[in-house]
PDB file of C-alpha atoms in Angstrom:
ATOM      1  CA  GLN A   1      -0.064   0.043   0.014  1.00  0.00           C
ATOM      2  CA  GLU A   2       2.760   2.409   0.853  1.00  0.00           C
ATOM      3  CA  ILE A   3       4.523   1.836  -2.308  1.00  0.00           C
ATOM      4  CA  GLN A   4       1.385   2.312  -4.348  1.00  0.00           C
ATOM      5  CA  ALA A   5       0.694   5.582  -2.420  1.00  0.00           C
ATOM      6  CA  LEU A   6       4.336   6.875  -3.358  1.00  0.00           C
ATOM      7  CA  VAL A   7       3.872   6.105  -7.064  1.00  0.00           C
ATOM      8  CA  THR A   8       0.217   7.421  -7.343  1.00  0.00           C
ATOM      9  CA  LYS A   9       0.162  10.087  -4.869  1.00  0.00           C
ATOM     10  CA  VAL A  10       3.654  11.371  -5.150  1.00  0.00           C
ATOM     11  CA  LEU A  11       5.486  10.366  -8.293  1.00  0.00           C
ATOM     12  CA  THR A  12       2.543  10.460 -10.475  1.00  0.00           C
ATOM     13  CA  ASP A  13       0.693  13.433  -9.046  1.00  0.00           C
ATOM     14  CA  TRP A  14       3.773  15.828  -8.258  1.00  0.00           C
ATOM     15  CA  GLN A  15       5.877  14.833 -11.139  1.00  0.00           C
ATOM     16  CA  PRO A  16       9.149  15.763  -9.001  1.00  0.00           C
ATOM     17  CA  ASP A  17      12.261  16.674 -10.580  1.00  0.00           C
ATOM     18  CA  ILE A  18      14.413  14.765  -8.011  1.00  0.00           C
ATOM     19  CA  HIS A  19      13.512  11.540  -6.137  1.00  0.00           C
ATOM     20  CA  VAL A  20      15.632  10.139  -3.181  1.00  0.00           C
ATOM     21  CA  ASP A  21      15.255   6.711  -2.038  1.00  0.00           C
ATOM     22  CA  THR A  22      17.138   6.375   1.416  1.00  0.00           C
ATOM     23  CA  HIS A  23      18.109   3.261   3.542  1.00  0.00           C
ATOM     24  CA  HIS A  24      20.557   2.176   6.181  1.00  0.00           C
ATOM     25  CA  GLY A  25      23.083   0.072   4.281  1.00  0.00           C
ATOM     26  CA  GLY A  26      26.229   0.301   2.245  1.00  0.00           C
ATOM     27  CA  THR A  27      29.788  -0.366   3.429  1.00  0.00           C
ATOM     28  CA  ALA A  28      32.143   1.337   5.724  1.00  0.00           C
ATOM     29  CA  PRO A  29      34.443   3.307   5.890  1.00  0.00           C
ATOM     30  CA  TYR A  30      32.144   5.550   3.653  1.00  0.00           C
ATOM     31  CA  THR A  31      29.728   7.778   5.527  1.00  0.00           C
ATOM     32  CA  LEU A  32      27.505   7.952   2.636  1.00  0.00           C
ATOM     33  CA  THR A  33      26.948   5.594  -0.260  1.00  0.00           C
ATOM     34  CA  TYR A  34      25.083   6.595  -3.344  1.00  0.00           C
ATOM     35  CA  GLN A  35      23.525   5.201  -6.429  1.00  0.00           C
ATOM     36  CA  THR A  36      21.870   6.715  -9.476  1.00  0.00           C
ATOM     37  CA  ILE A  37      19.893   4.949 -12.548  1.00  0.00           C
ATOM     38  CA  MET A  38      22.411   2.690 -14.303  1.00  0.00           C
ATOM     39  CA  ASN A  39      19.750   0.748 -16.289  1.00  0.00           C
ATOM     40  CA  PRO A  40      20.782   1.239 -19.796  1.00  0.00           C
ATOM     41  CA  ALA A  41      17.098   2.012 -20.678  1.00  0.00           C
ATOM     42  CA  GLY A  42      17.386   5.261 -18.864  1.00  0.00           C
ATOM     43  CA  ASP A  43      17.822   8.633 -20.255  1.00  0.00           C
ATOM     44  CA  GLU A  44      21.409   9.496 -20.929  1.00  0.00           C
ATOM     45  CA  GLY A  45      20.864  13.226 -20.172  1.00  0.00           C
ATOM     46  CA  ILE A  46      19.409  12.248 -16.760  1.00  0.00           C
ATOM     47  CA  MET A  47      22.300   9.897 -16.241  1.00  0.00           C
ATOM     48  CA  LYS A  48      24.913  12.353 -17.025  1.00  0.00           C
ATOM     49  CA  LEU A  49      23.572  15.083 -14.688  1.00  0.00           C
ATOM     50  CA  ALA A  50      23.192  12.765 -11.754  1.00  0.00           C
ATOM     51  CA  ASN A  51      26.456  10.934 -12.120  1.00  0.00           C
ATOM     52  CA  GLU A  52      28.816  13.665 -13.472  1.00  0.00           C
ATOM     53  CA  MET A  53      27.416  16.849 -11.828  1.00  0.00           C
ATOM     54  CA  PHE A  54      25.513  15.774  -8.485  1.00  0.00           C
ATOM     55  CA  VAL A  55      27.777  13.189  -7.340  1.00  0.00           C
ATOM     56  CA  PRO A  56      31.068  15.103  -7.442  1.00  0.00           C
ATOM     57  CA  ARG A  57      29.261  18.009  -5.659  1.00  0.00           C
ATOM     58  CA  ILE A  58      28.045  15.565  -2.892  1.00  0.00           C
ATOM     59  CA  ARG A  59      31.519  13.895  -2.454  1.00  0.00           C
ATOM     60  CA  LYS A  60      33.377  17.304  -2.239  1.00  0.00           C
ATOM     61  CA  GLU A  61      31.052  18.476   0.440  1.00  0.00           C
ATOM     62  CA  LEU A  62      31.525  15.077   2.333  1.00  0.00           C
ATOM     63  CA  ARG A  63      35.105  15.575   2.319  1.00  0.00           C
ATOM     64  CA  ALA A  64      34.884  19.053   3.368  1.00  0.00           C
ATOM     65  CA  GLU A  65      33.681  17.751   6.830  1.00  0.00           C
ATOM     66  CA  ALA A  66      36.093  15.006   7.233  1.00  0.00           C
ATOM     67  CA  TYR A  67      34.017  12.309   5.725  1.00  0.00           C
ATOM     68  CA  ASP A  68      33.768  10.700   2.402  1.00  0.00           C
ATOM     69  CA  GLY A  69      31.345   9.001   0.153  1.00  0.00           C
ATOM     70  CA  PHE A  70      31.396   6.322  -2.645  1.00  0.00           C
ATOM     71  CA  TRP A  71      29.175   4.299  -4.869  1.00  0.00           C
ATOM     72  CA  TYR A  72      26.759   1.931  -3.274  1.00  0.00           C
ATOM     73  CA  SER A  73      27.160  -0.791  -2.091  1.00  0.00           C
ATOM     74  CA  GLY A  74      30.573  -2.286  -1.624  1.00  0.00           C
ATOM     75  CA  PRO A  75      33.288  -5.060  -2.557  1.00  0.00           C
ATOM     76  CA  ARG A  76      31.924  -7.556  -5.112  1.00  0.00           C
ATOM     77  CA  MET A  77      33.263 -10.256  -7.163  1.00  0.00           C
ATOM     78  CA  VAL A  78      31.764  -9.694 -10.861  1.00  0.00           C
ATOM     79  CA  ASP A  79      32.881 -12.395 -13.418  1.00  0.00           C
ATOM     80  CA  GLY A  80      35.483 -13.749 -11.156  1.00  0.00           C
ATOM     81  CA  LYS A  81      37.015 -10.417 -10.750  1.00  0.00           C
ATOM     82  CA  ALA A  82      37.169  -8.491  -7.371  1.00  0.00           C
ATOM     83  CA  GLY A  83      36.103  -4.939  -7.523  1.00  0.00           C
ATOM     84  CA  TRP A  84      33.378  -2.636  -6.256  1.00  0.00           C
ATOM     85  CA  GLY A  85      29.782  -2.998  -7.314  1.00  0.00           C
ATOM     86  CA  PRO A  86      26.245  -1.398  -7.029  1.00  0.00           C
ATOM     87  CA  THR A  87      22.962  -3.196  -6.450  1.00  0.00           C
ATOM     88  CA  SER A  88      21.253  -4.605  -9.414  1.00  0.00           C
ATOM     89  CA  VAL A  89      19.219  -2.357 -11.693  1.00  0.00           C
ATOM     90  CA  GLU A  90      15.675  -3.761 -12.148  1.00  0.00           C
ATOM     91  CA  PRO A  91      12.707  -1.303 -12.470  1.00  0.00           C
ATOM     92  CA  ARG A  92      11.205  -2.715  -9.257  1.00  0.00           C
ATOM     93  CA  LYS A  93      13.611  -0.804  -7.308  1.00  0.00           C
ATOM     94  CA  GLN A  94      12.567   2.695  -6.315  1.00  0.00           C
ATOM     95  CA  HIS A  95      15.579   4.624  -7.453  1.00  0.00           C
ATOM     96  CA  VAL A  96      15.556   2.822 -10.737  1.00  0.00           C
ATOM     97  CA  TYR A  97      11.930   3.210 -11.190  1.00  0.00           C
ATOM     98  CA  SER A  98      11.832   6.882 -10.815  1.00  0.00           C
ATOM     99  CA  GLY A  99      14.950   7.221 -13.268  1.00  0.00           C
ATOM    100  CA  LEU A 100      13.084   5.301 -15.874  1.00  0.00           C
ATOM    101  CA  SER A 101      10.223   7.786 -15.182  1.00  0.00           C
ATOM    102  CA  ASN A 102      12.520  10.663 -16.247  1.00  0.00           C
ATOM    103  CA  ILE A 103      13.175  11.565 -12.762  1.00  0.00           C
ATOM    104  CA  VAL A 104      16.643  12.559 -11.391  1.00  0.00           C
ATOM    105  CA  ASP A 105      16.922   9.814  -9.093  1.00  0.00           C
ATOM    106  CA  PHE A 106      19.096   8.863  -6.292  1.00  0.00           C
ATOM    107  CA  LEU A 107      19.689   5.917  -3.618  1.00  0.00           C
ATOM    108  CA  PHE A 108      21.280   7.119  -0.469  1.00  0.00           C
ATOM    109  CA  GLU A 109      22.547   4.416   1.944  1.00  0.00           C
ATOM    110  CA  THR A 110      24.318   5.190   5.407  1.00  0.00           C
ATOM    111  CA  PRO A 111      26.743   2.237   6.299  1.00  0.00           C
ATOM    112  CA  SER A 112      27.347   0.972   9.822  1.00  0.00           C
ATOM    113  CA  GLY A 113      29.541   3.920  10.865  1.00  0.00           C
ATOM    114  CA  THR A 114      32.279   1.901  12.398  1.00  0.00           C
ATOM    115  CA  HIS A 115      34.856   3.881  10.632  1.00  0.00           C
ATOM    116  CA  ARG A 116      35.159   7.003   8.538  1.00  0.00           C
ATOM    117  CA  VAL A 117      37.381   8.565   5.922  1.00  0.00           C
ATOM    118  CA  ILE A 118      39.291  11.780   6.833  1.00  0.00           C
ATOM    119  CA  GLU A 119      41.743  14.295   5.543  1.00  0.00           C
ATOM    120  CA  ASN A 120      40.595  14.508   2.048  1.00  0.00           C
ATOM    121  CA  GLY A 121      40.135  10.574   1.437  1.00  0.00           C
ATOM    122  CA  THR A 122      43.679   9.601   2.647  1.00  0.00           C
ATOM    123  CA  LYS A 123      43.066   8.108   6.120  1.00  0.00           C
ATOM    124  CA  VAL A 124      40.610   5.655   7.838  1.00  0.00           C
ATOM    125  CA  VAL A 125      39.791   6.193  11.554  1.00  0.00           C
ATOM    126  CA  PRO A 126      37.478   4.119  13.987  1.00  0.00           C
ATOM    127  CA  VAL A 127      34.295   5.715  15.151  1.00  0.00           C
ATOM    128  CA  PRO A 128      33.349   5.255  18.897  1.00  0.00           C
ATOM    129  CA  GLU A 129      30.079   3.450  19.307  1.00  0.00           C
ATOM    130  CA  GLU A 130      28.312   6.387  20.916  1.00  0.00           C
ATOM    131  CA  GLU A 131      29.294   8.699  17.963  1.00  0.00           C
ATOM    132  CA  ARG A 132      28.345   6.484  14.986  1.00  0.00           C
ATOM    133  CA  PHE A 133      24.588   7.338  14.593  1.00  0.00           C
ATOM    134  CA  LYS A 134      25.498  11.001  14.591  1.00  0.00           C
ATOM    135  CA  HIS A 135      27.846  10.776  11.840  1.00  0.00           C
ATOM    136  CA  GLN A 136      25.475   8.622   9.710  1.00  0.00           C
ATOM    137  CA  VAL A 137      22.732  11.306  10.209  1.00  0.00           C
ATOM    138  CA  ARG A 138      25.239  13.881   9.248  1.00  0.00           C
ATOM    139  CA  GLY A 139      26.289  12.295   5.972  1.00  0.00           C
ATOM    140  CA  GLU A 140      22.810  11.756   4.858  1.00  0.00           C
ATOM    141  CA  TYR A 141      21.923  15.454   5.747  1.00  0.00           C
ATOM    142  CA  ILE A 142      24.978  16.672   3.715  1.00  0.00           C
ATOM    143  CA  GLY A 143      23.765  14.465   0.538  1.00  0.00           C
ATOM    144  CA  GLU A 144      20.170  15.648   0.989  1.00  0.00           C
ATOM    145  CA  ARG A 145      21.353  19.244   1.214  1.00  0.00           C
ATOM    146  CA  GLU A 146      23.503  19.325  -1.794  1.00  0.00           C
ATOM    147  CA  LEU A 147      20.721  17.822  -3.681  1.00  0.00           C
ATOM    148  CA  ILE A 148      18.470  20.847  -2.807  1.00  0.00           C
ATOM    149  CA  ARG A 149      21.420  23.413  -3.126  1.00  0.00           C
ATOM    150  CA  PHE A 150      21.997  22.175  -6.639  1.00  0.00           C
ATOM    151  CA  ALA A 151      18.229  22.502  -7.555  1.00  0.00           C
ATOM    152  CA  ALA A 152      18.332  26.024  -6.008  1.00  0.00           C
ATOM    153  CA  ASP A 153      21.387  26.860  -7.983  1.00  0.00           C
ATOM    154  CA  GLU A 154      20.693  25.304 -11.387  1.00  0.00           C
ATOM    155  CA  PRO A 155      16.938  25.246 -11.850  1.00  0.00           C
ATOM    156  CA  ALA A 156      17.040  26.028 -15.491  1.00  0.00           C
ATOM    157  CA  LEU A 157      19.368  22.935 -16.118  1.00  0.00           C
ATOM    158  CA  LEU A 158      17.436  20.732 -13.889  1.00  0.00           C
ATOM    159  CA  ARG A 159      14.172  21.304 -15.424  1.00  0.00           C
ATOM    160  CA  ARG A 160      15.424  21.226 -18.791  1.00  0.00           C
ATOM    161  CA  THR A 161      16.905  17.904 -18.413  1.00  0.00           C
ATOM    162  CA  VAL A 162      13.783  16.346 -17.088  1.00  0.00           C
ATOM    163  CA  ARG A 163      11.777  18.050 -19.796  1.00  0.00           C
ATOM    164  CA  ASP A 164      14.011  16.944 -22.596  1.00  0.00           C
ATOM    165  CA  ALA A 165      13.927  13.333 -21.284  1.00  0.00           C
ATOM    166  CA  LYS A 166      10.333  13.362 -21.427  1.00  0.00           C
ATOM    167  CA  GLU A 167       9.975  14.751 -24.787  1.00  0.00           C
ATOM    168  CA  LYS A 168      12.729  12.427 -26.228  1.00  0.00           C
ATOM    169  CA  ALA A 169      10.722   9.346 -24.787  1.00  0.00           C
ATOM    170  CA  THR A 170       7.636  10.564 -26.522  1.00  0.00           C
ATOM    171  CA  LYS A 171       9.230  11.379 -29.777  1.00  0.00           C
ATOM    172  CA  LEU A 172      11.008   7.974 -30.007  1.00  0.00           C
ATOM    173  CA  GLY A 173       8.001   6.021 -29.390  1.00  0.00           C
ATOM    174  CA  ALA A 174       6.255   7.954 -32.070  1.00  0.00           C
ATOM    175  CA  ASP A 175       9.063   7.534 -34.815  1.00  0.00           C
ATOM    176  CA  ASP A 176       8.773   4.728 -37.161  1.00  0.00           C
ATOM    177  CA  THR A 177      12.504   3.644 -37.663  1.00  0.00           C
ATOM    178  CA  ASP A 178      14.432   0.441 -37.241  1.00  0.00           C
ATOM    179  CA  ASP A 179      17.280   2.561 -35.688  1.00  0.00           C
ATOM    180  CA  ASP A 180      15.750   3.078 -32.359  1.00  0.00           C
ATOM    181  CA  GLN A 181      16.568   0.148 -30.184  1.00  0.00           C
ATOM    182  CA  ILE A 182      15.308  -0.873 -26.693  1.00  0.00           C
ATOM    183  CA  VAL A 183      17.033  -3.042 -24.201  1.00  0.00           C
ATOM    184  CA  LEU A 184      15.958  -6.446 -23.439  1.00  0.00           C
ATOM    185  CA  GLU A 185      19.122  -7.857 -21.826  1.00  0.00           C
ATOM    186  CA  TYR A 186      22.385  -6.404 -20.372  1.00  0.00           C
ATOM    187  CA  GLN A 187      25.467  -7.171 -18.552  1.00  0.00           C
ATOM    188  CA  GLN A 188      27.643  -5.692 -15.801  1.00  0.00           C
ATOM    189  CA  VAL A 189      30.911  -4.348 -16.683  1.00  0.00           C
ATOM    190  CA  ALA A 190      33.681  -1.935 -15.143  1.00  0.00           C
ATOM    191  CA  LYS A 191      33.187   1.592 -15.805  1.00  0.00           C
ATOM    192  CA  MET A 192      36.309   2.760 -14.385  1.00  0.00           C
ATOM    193  CA  GLU A 193      39.048   1.977 -11.997  1.00  0.00           C
ATOM    194  CA  GLU A 194      39.369   4.098  -8.606  1.00  0.00           C
ATOM    195  CA  GLU A 195      41.147   4.193  -5.441  1.00  0.00           C
ATOM    196  CA  ILE A 196      38.706   2.440  -2.834  1.00  0.00           C
ATOM    197  CA  TRP A 197      38.920   1.713   0.906  1.00  0.00           C
ATOM    198  CA  ARG A 198      38.363  -1.946   1.564  1.00  0.00           C
ATOM    199  CA  ASP A 199      38.869  -4.044   4.672  1.00  0.00           C
ATOM    200  CA  THR A 200      42.040  -6.069   4.633  1.00  0.00           C
ATOM    201  CA  GLU A 201      40.313  -9.337   5.167  1.00  0.00           C
ATOM    202  CA  TRP A 202      37.703  -9.123   2.426  1.00  0.00           C
ATOM    203  CA  GLU A 203      39.502 -11.467  -0.102  1.00  0.00           C
ATOM    204  CA  GLU A 204      40.254 -14.166   2.628  1.00  0.00           C
ATOM    205  CA  ARG A 205      36.451 -14.194   3.545  1.00  0.00           C
ATOM    206  CA  GLN A 206      35.486 -14.502   0.013  1.00  0.00           C
ATOM    207  CA  SER A 207      37.704 -17.487  -0.432  1.00  0.00           C
ATOM    208  CA  GLN A 208      36.175 -18.942   2.522  1.00  0.00           C
ATOM    209  CA  GLY A 209      32.712 -18.363   1.147  1.00  0.00           C
ATOM    210  CA  GLY A 210      31.906 -15.141   3.420  1.00  0.00           C
ATOM    211  CA  GLY A 211      30.105 -12.218   2.802  1.00  0.00           C
ATOM    212  CA  SER A 212      31.044  -8.503   3.221  1.00  0.00           C
ATOM    213  CA  PHE A 213      32.078  -6.856   6.406  1.00  0.00           C
ATOM    214  CA  SER A 214      28.872  -4.936   6.765  1.00  0.00           C
ATOM    215  CA  SER A 215      27.045  -8.429   7.516  1.00  0.00           C
ATOM    216  CA  MET A 216      29.541  -9.259  10.281  1.00  0.00           C
ATOM    217  CA  ASP A 217      29.855  -8.256  13.977  1.00  0.00           C
ATOM    218  CA  ARG A 218      30.303  -4.422  13.546  1.00  0.00           C
ATOM    219  CA  ASP A 219      32.438  -4.296  16.648  1.00  0.00           C
ATOM    220  CA  SER A 220      34.907  -6.871  15.123  1.00  0.00           C
ATOM    221  CA  PRO A 221      38.477  -5.510  14.767  1.00  0.00           C
ATOM    222  CA  VAL A 222      38.863  -4.415  11.031  1.00  0.00           C
ATOM    223  CA  GLU A 223      41.739  -2.500   9.074  1.00  0.00           C
ATOM    224  CA  TYR A 224      41.375  -0.833   5.903  1.00  0.00           C
ATOM    225  CA  GLU A 225      43.625  -0.424   2.924  1.00  0.00           C
ATOM    226  CA  LEU A 226      43.470   1.841  -0.124  1.00  0.00           C
ATOM    227  CA  LEU A 227      43.327  -0.066  -3.440  1.00  0.00           C
ATOM    228  CA  THR A 228      42.859   0.760  -7.038  1.00  0.00           C
ATOM    229  CA  LEU A 229      40.126  -1.642  -8.161  1.00  0.00           C
ATOM    230  CA  PRO A 230      37.288  -1.681 -11.046  1.00  0.00           C
ATOM    231  CA  VAL A 231      34.062  -0.154 -10.308  1.00  0.00           C
ATOM    232  CA  PHE A 232      31.253  -2.295 -11.910  1.00  0.00           C
ATOM    233  CA  THR A 233      28.703   0.553 -12.265  1.00  0.00           C
ATOM    234  CA  LYS A 234      27.994   0.206 -15.947  1.00  0.00           C
ATOM    235  CA  PHE A 235      25.550  -2.101 -17.550  1.00  0.00           C
ATOM    236  CA  GLU A 236      25.880  -2.623 -21.258  1.00  0.00           C
ATOM    237  CA  PRO A 237      23.060  -3.933 -23.395  1.00  0.00           C
ATOM    238  CA  THR A 238      23.611  -7.449 -24.900  1.00  0.00           C
ATOM    239  CA  ARG A 239      20.324  -8.047 -26.795  1.00  0.00           C
ATOM    240  CA  THR A 240      17.884  -5.309 -28.167  1.00  0.00           C
ATOM    241  CA  THR A 241      14.837  -4.987 -30.451  1.00  0.00           C
ATOM    242  CA  THR A 242      13.265  -2.182 -32.303  1.00  0.00           C
ATOM    243  CA  ARG A 243      11.015  -0.095 -30.179  1.00  0.00           C
ATOM    244  CA  PRO A 244       7.723  -0.675 -31.336  1.00  0.00           C
ATOM    245  CA  TRP A 245       4.955   1.940 -32.111  1.00  0.00           C
ATOM    246  CA  GLY A 246       2.636   0.595 -29.446  1.00  0.00           C
ATOM    247  CA  TYR A 247       1.371  -2.482 -27.651  1.00  0.00           C
ATOM    248  CA  VAL A 248      -2.095  -4.168 -28.265  1.00  0.00           C
ATOM    249  CA  LEU A 249      -3.903  -6.084 -25.586  1.00  0.00           C
ATOM    250  CA  PRO A 250      -6.933  -8.105 -26.219  1.00  0.00           C
ATOM    251  CA  PRO A 251      -9.965  -7.275 -24.040  1.00  0.00           C
ATOM    252  CA  GLN A 252      -9.545 -10.270 -21.622  1.00  0.00           C
ATOM    253  CA  MET A 253      -6.159  -8.791 -20.352  1.00  0.00           C
ATOM    254  CA  ALA A 254      -8.434  -5.818 -19.066  1.00  0.00           C
ATOM    255  CA  THR A 255      -7.250  -6.382 -15.357  1.00  0.00           C
ATOM    256  CA  ILE A 256      -3.658  -4.930 -16.394  1.00  0.00           C
ATOM    257  CA  VAL A 257      -5.083  -1.674 -17.327  1.00  0.00           C
ATOM    258  CA  PRO A 258      -5.681  -0.312 -13.847  1.00  0.00           C
ATOM    259  CA  LEU A 259      -2.100  -1.279 -13.157  1.00  0.00           C
ATOM    260  CA  LEU A 260      -0.642   0.658 -16.122  1.00  0.00           C
ATOM    261  CA  LEU A 261      -2.820   3.634 -15.241  1.00  0.00           C
ATOM    262  CA  ASP A 262      -1.645   3.597 -11.587  1.00  0.00           C
ATOM    263  CA  HIS A 263       1.863   4.418 -13.107  1.00  0.00           C
ATOM    264  CA  ASP A 264       0.678   7.118 -15.277  1.00  0.00           C
ATOM    265  CA  ILE A 265       0.828   5.023 -18.563  1.00  0.00           C
ATOM    266  CA  THR A 266      -1.606   6.216 -21.313  1.00  0.00           C
ATOM    267  CA  VAL A 267      -3.974   3.515 -22.309  1.00  0.00           C
ATOM    268  CA  GLN A 268      -6.211   3.837 -25.366  1.00  0.00           C
ATOM    269  CA  LYS A 269      -9.282   1.818 -26.140  1.00  0.00           C
ATOM    270  CA  LEU A 270     -10.536   0.476 -29.780  1.00  0.00           C
ATOM    271  CA  ILE A 271     -14.182   1.807 -30.353  1.00  0.00           C
ATOM    272  CA  GLU A 272     -14.236  -0.269 -33.670  1.00  0.00           C
ATOM    273  CA  PRO A 273     -12.736  -3.613 -34.702  1.00  0.00           C
ATOM    274  CA  LEU A 274      -9.397  -3.614 -36.204  1.00  0.00           C
ATOM    275  CA  SER A 275      -7.240  -6.235 -38.213  1.00  0.00           C
ATOM    276  CA  LEU A 276      -3.477  -5.489 -37.601  1.00  0.00           C
ATOM    277  CA  GLU A 277      -0.193  -7.322 -38.757  1.00  0.00           C
ATOM    278  CA  VAL A 278       1.638  -7.495 -35.488  1.00  0.00           C
ATOM    279  CA  GLU A 279       4.431  -9.202 -33.597  1.00  0.00           C
ATOM    280  CA  ALA A 280       2.631 -11.510 -31.131  1.00  0.00           C
ATOM    281  CA  TYR A 281       4.443 -13.069 -28.176  1.00  0.00           C
ATOM    282  CA  TYR A 282       3.868 -16.476 -26.964  1.00  0.00           C
ATOM    283  CA  ALA A 283       5.152 -17.289 -23.581  1.00  0.00           C
ATOM    284  CA  THR A 284       7.040 -20.712 -23.519  1.00  0.00           C
ATOM    285  CA  GLU A 285       8.305 -20.886 -20.146  1.00  0.00           C
ATOM    286  CA  MET A 286       8.096 -18.940 -16.733  1.00  0.00           C
ATOM    287  CA  THR A 287      10.240 -19.616 -13.858  1.00  0.00           C
ATOM    288  CA  ASN A 288      10.113 -17.771 -10.385  1.00  0.00           C
ATOM    289  CA  GLU A 289      12.933 -19.545  -8.361  1.00  0.00           C
ATOM    290  CA  GLU A 290      14.516 -16.437  -6.995  1.00  0.00           C
ATOM    291  CA  TYR A 291      12.678 -14.986  -3.863  1.00  0.00           C
ATOM    292  CA  PHE A 292      13.268 -11.580  -2.672  1.00  0.00           C
ATOM    293  CA  GLN A 293      11.763  -9.232  -0.078  1.00  0.00           C
ATOM    294  CA  GLY A 294       8.354 -11.151  -0.046  1.00  0.00           C
ATOM    295  CA  HIS A 295       8.123 -11.782  -3.533  1.00  0.00           C
ATOM    296  CA  TYR A 296       9.039 -14.477  -6.194  1.00  0.00           C
ATOM    297  CA  LEU A 297      10.794 -12.806  -9.094  1.00  0.00           C
ATOM    298  CA  ASN A 298       9.107 -14.015 -12.335  1.00  0.00           C
ATOM    299  CA  LYS A 299      11.245 -14.547 -15.535  1.00  0.00           C
ATOM    300  CA  VAL A 300       9.573 -15.329 -18.860  1.00  0.00           C
ATOM    301  CA  LYS A 301      10.757 -16.601 -21.948  1.00  0.00           C
ATOM    302  CA  ALA A 302       8.697 -16.065 -25.227  1.00  0.00           C
ATOM    303  CA  VAL A 303       8.915 -16.583 -28.996  1.00  0.00           C
ATOM    304  CA  LYS A 304       7.802 -14.007 -31.275  1.00  0.00           C
ATOM    305  CA  LYS A 305       5.743 -14.352 -34.491  1.00  0.00           C
ATOM    306  CA  THR A 306       4.562 -11.905 -37.130  1.00  0.00           C
ATOM    307  CA  GLU A 307       0.752 -12.452 -37.602  1.00  0.00           C
ATOM    308  CA  THR A 308      -2.383 -10.665 -38.707  1.00  0.00           C
ATOM    309  CA  ILE A 309      -4.714 -10.468 -35.857  1.00  0.00           C
ATOM    310  CA  ASP A 310      -8.396  -9.352 -35.655  1.00  0.00           C
ATOM    311  CA  PHE A 311      -8.833  -7.213 -32.505  1.00  0.00           C
ATOM    312  CA  PRO A 312     -12.436  -6.659 -31.106  1.00  0.00           C
ATOM    313  CA  VAL A 313     -13.932  -3.589 -29.851  1.00  0.00           C
ATOM    314  CA  GLY A 314     -12.664  -3.048 -26.475  1.00  0.00           C
ATOM    315  CA  SER A 315      -9.178  -4.075 -27.085  1.00  0.00           C
ATOM    316  CA  PHE A 316      -6.439  -1.794 -25.642  1.00  0.00           C
ATOM    317  CA  PHE A 317      -3.583   0.187 -27.302  1.00  0.00           C
ATOM    318  CA  VAL A 318      -0.558   1.399 -25.187  1.00  0.00           C
ATOM    319  CA  PRO A 319       1.366   3.947 -27.425  1.00  0.00           C
ATOM    320  CA  ALA A 320       5.313   3.792 -27.070  1.00  0.00           C
ATOM    321  CA  GLY A 321       5.384   7.551 -27.657  1.00  0.00           C
ATOM    322  CA  GLN A 322       4.766   9.033 -24.159  1.00  0.00           C
ATOM    323  CA  PRO A 323       6.829  10.413 -21.337  1.00  0.00           C
ATOM    324  CA  LYS A 324       7.143   7.283 -19.441  1.00  0.00           C
ATOM    325  CA  SER A 325       7.695   5.035 -22.340  1.00  0.00           C
ATOM    326  CA  ASN A 326      11.184   3.848 -21.035  1.00  0.00           C
TER     327      ASN A 326
END
């Protein structure tokens, strides 16, 4: 209920320019860890604004107060290589959903606070237990403050980026060209290499099947070392398809329509019969073996066939040319 209210009463009704999803996670010794939209279906302008303008500003201000920030969430093994990686980028996650809705999106997470980085990123010191929550709150405050300051300093740039993203999504969906591709599958790769603070026992725990330090006893003795590691914050498309002009649903799929409307997706209704040559999708396999936060995550395989189909009155059409088409 609360997520439905967030979508329908806030994101849809208000259409904010910035949306922040905040949690208590990430990996020490960083006081604030952050992530923006990395799903390759997102708008390039919004990604650039968030990653290249907002994030450096936030990190600069964190360091000015003897803190540091870095990408969520922590040390990862990706394709057998040790580095630093984010959470996955499915649209069901709030910060990805808002980014695909053409909102400048952020995920802020405040790690355990056992340690923090000082002296402009060059030194790590332990934090007494009674001070940890104070530093977590301060790190979150700095991040939120800089988002608001950026909006106040650069309102025209912010509004123009959001407006252009919506206009581009609408225009692309209305164009009839094979050059415009939408992403079906993607792979995670390194976007860059950077100096990162990581606890010295991380690789040993990995060899023993252990997790990250954040899942261990927060008062366990730990030391950190500064390493140059790949940062796996890029998701490259591996399979695409031509963006359709729209989607046609038969009347018996009417139960889907209220859900689409909740997400501010325009749906039209056929008022006379129509015969169309379409790409029809037939589901061949569905699996739901992965369980996460109270849900089984469904995965569907389908085959596509070009057919001429008669659609009766009451069928539904979802145009691809609309602001939330991503």
